[in-house]
Amino acid sequence: MVAALTPELTSPLPQARAQALHTISKLNDSDLFELVTSAHLLDDDDEAARTAWRAAARMVPPGQEAQLAQVLYDNDMLVLPWLRPVGHPRTLSAAD
């Protein structure tokens, strides 16, 4: 099953990427965590990125939780605008 989903992870269609990530996450196998790449976590498509984060959080192997949290921290809510609450005042500036 995973072999059939792997090509969809690099599909140009965001819905295909999101669906593949969602399906892989349902297998709940931490060995598949490596399939969720930083490109997925930082996907330009909000739904695909959300799905990647959900999958990563579900499959993160023990001991790697801090690394995953660091990716979220390092990329801040400017890169992941869907995490920003509605009306959040943070905007891009020259200092960012």
Protein backbone atom coordinates (compact mmCIF):
# COMPACT_ATOMS: atom_id res chain seq x y z
CA MET A 1 0.00 0.00 0.00
CA VAL A 2 2.77 2.45 0.89
CA ALA A 3 4.48 1.83 -2.44
CA ALA A 4 1.31 2.89 -4.23
CA LEU A 5 1.05 6.08 -2.16
CA THR A 6 4.68 7.17 -2.41
CA PRO A 7 4.39 8.75 -5.90
CA GLU A 8 1.41 10.79 -4.70
CA LEU A 9 3.60 12.44 -2.06
CA THR A 10 5.31 14.41 -4.84
CA SER A 11 2.21 14.99 -6.94
CA PRO A 12 1.73 18.50 -8.34
CA LEU A 13 -1.83 18.27 -7.00
CA PRO A 14 -2.08 19.39 -3.36
CA GLN A 15 -5.15 17.23 -2.76
CA ALA A 16 -3.22 14.13 -3.87
CA ARG A 17 -0.34 14.96 -1.53
CA ALA A 18 -2.70 15.59 1.37
CA GLN A 19 -4.65 12.39 0.78
CA ALA A 20 -1.47 10.29 0.57
CA LEU A 21 -0.18 11.80 3.82
CA HIS A 22 -3.54 11.25 5.50
CA THR A 23 -3.65 7.61 4.43
CA ILE A 24 -0.07 6.97 5.51
CA SER A 25 -0.76 8.54 8.91
CA LYS A 26 -3.64 6.11 9.44
CA LEU A 27 -1.12 3.26 9.30
CA ASN A 28 0.32 4.76 12.51
CA ASP A 29 3.79 3.40 11.82
CA SER A 30 6.67 5.51 13.06
CA ASP A 31 8.92 3.85 10.46
CA LEU A 32 6.97 5.82 7.83
CA PHE A 33 7.74 9.16 9.52
CA GLU A 34 10.62 9.74 7.11
CA LEU A 35 8.10 9.99 4.26
CA VAL A 36 6.85 13.27 5.74
CA THR A 37 9.47 15.72 4.54
CA SER A 38 10.06 19.36 5.33
CA ALA A 39 8.65 20.10 1.87
CA HIS A 40 5.36 18.60 3.07
CA LEU A 41 5.44 20.42 6.40
CA LEU A 42 6.07 23.74 4.64
CA ASP A 43 3.82 23.08 1.65
CA ASP A 44 2.48 26.22 -0.04
CA ASP A 45 -0.97 24.64 0.04
CA ASP A 46 -2.47 25.15 3.51
CA GLU A 47 -4.48 21.93 3.51
CA ALA A 48 -1.52 19.83 2.41
CA ALA A 49 0.67 21.45 5.09
CA ARG A 50 -1.96 20.89 7.79
CA THR A 51 -2.27 17.25 6.78
CA ALA A 52 1.51 16.85 6.84
CA TRP A 53 1.69 18.28 10.37
CA ARG A 54 -1.09 15.98 11.54
CA ALA A 55 0.65 12.99 9.99
CA ALA A 56 4.02 13.96 11.44
CA ALA A 57 2.58 14.48 14.91
CA ARG A 58 0.92 11.08 14.76
CA MET A 59 3.95 9.18 13.46
CA VAL A 60 6.91 10.98 15.07
CA PRO A 61 9.20 8.32 16.53
CA PRO A 62 9.93 8.46 20.24
CA GLY A 63 12.79 10.83 20.91
CA GLN A 64 12.24 12.93 17.77
CA GLU A 65 9.39 15.04 19.09
CA ALA A 66 11.69 17.94 19.96
CA GLN A 67 13.13 17.99 16.44
CA LEU A 68 9.66 18.17 14.95
CA ALA A 69 8.70 20.95 17.35
CA GLN A 70 11.89 22.80 16.37
CA VAL A 71 10.82 22.78 12.71
CA LEU A 72 7.57 24.41 13.71
CA TYR A 73 9.36 26.96 15.90
CA ASP A 74 12.04 27.74 13.30
CA ASN A 75 9.50 28.40 10.60
CA ASP A 76 7.26 30.51 12.78
CA MET A 77 3.71 31.43 11.95
CA LEU A 78 4.88 33.62 9.05
CA VAL A 79 5.66 30.51 7.03
CA LEU A 80 2.68 28.62 8.40
CA PRO A 81 -0.06 31.26 8.23
CA TRP A 82 -2.82 28.72 8.82
CA LEU A 83 -1.57 28.47 12.42
CA ARG A 84 -2.11 32.17 12.96
CA PRO A 85 -5.35 33.04 14.73
CA VAL A 86 -7.74 35.20 12.75
CA GLY A 87 -6.74 38.84 13.18
CA HIS A 88 -3.21 38.00 14.34
CA PRO A 89 -1.16 41.23 14.13
CA ARG A 90 2.12 39.64 12.98
CA THR A 91 3.04 40.65 9.45
CA LEU A 92 6.18 40.45 7.39
CA SER A 93 8.62 43.28 7.83
CA ALA A 94 12.12 44.04 6.64
CA ALA A 95 13.46 42.73 9.97
CA ASP A 96 11.88 39.32 9.37
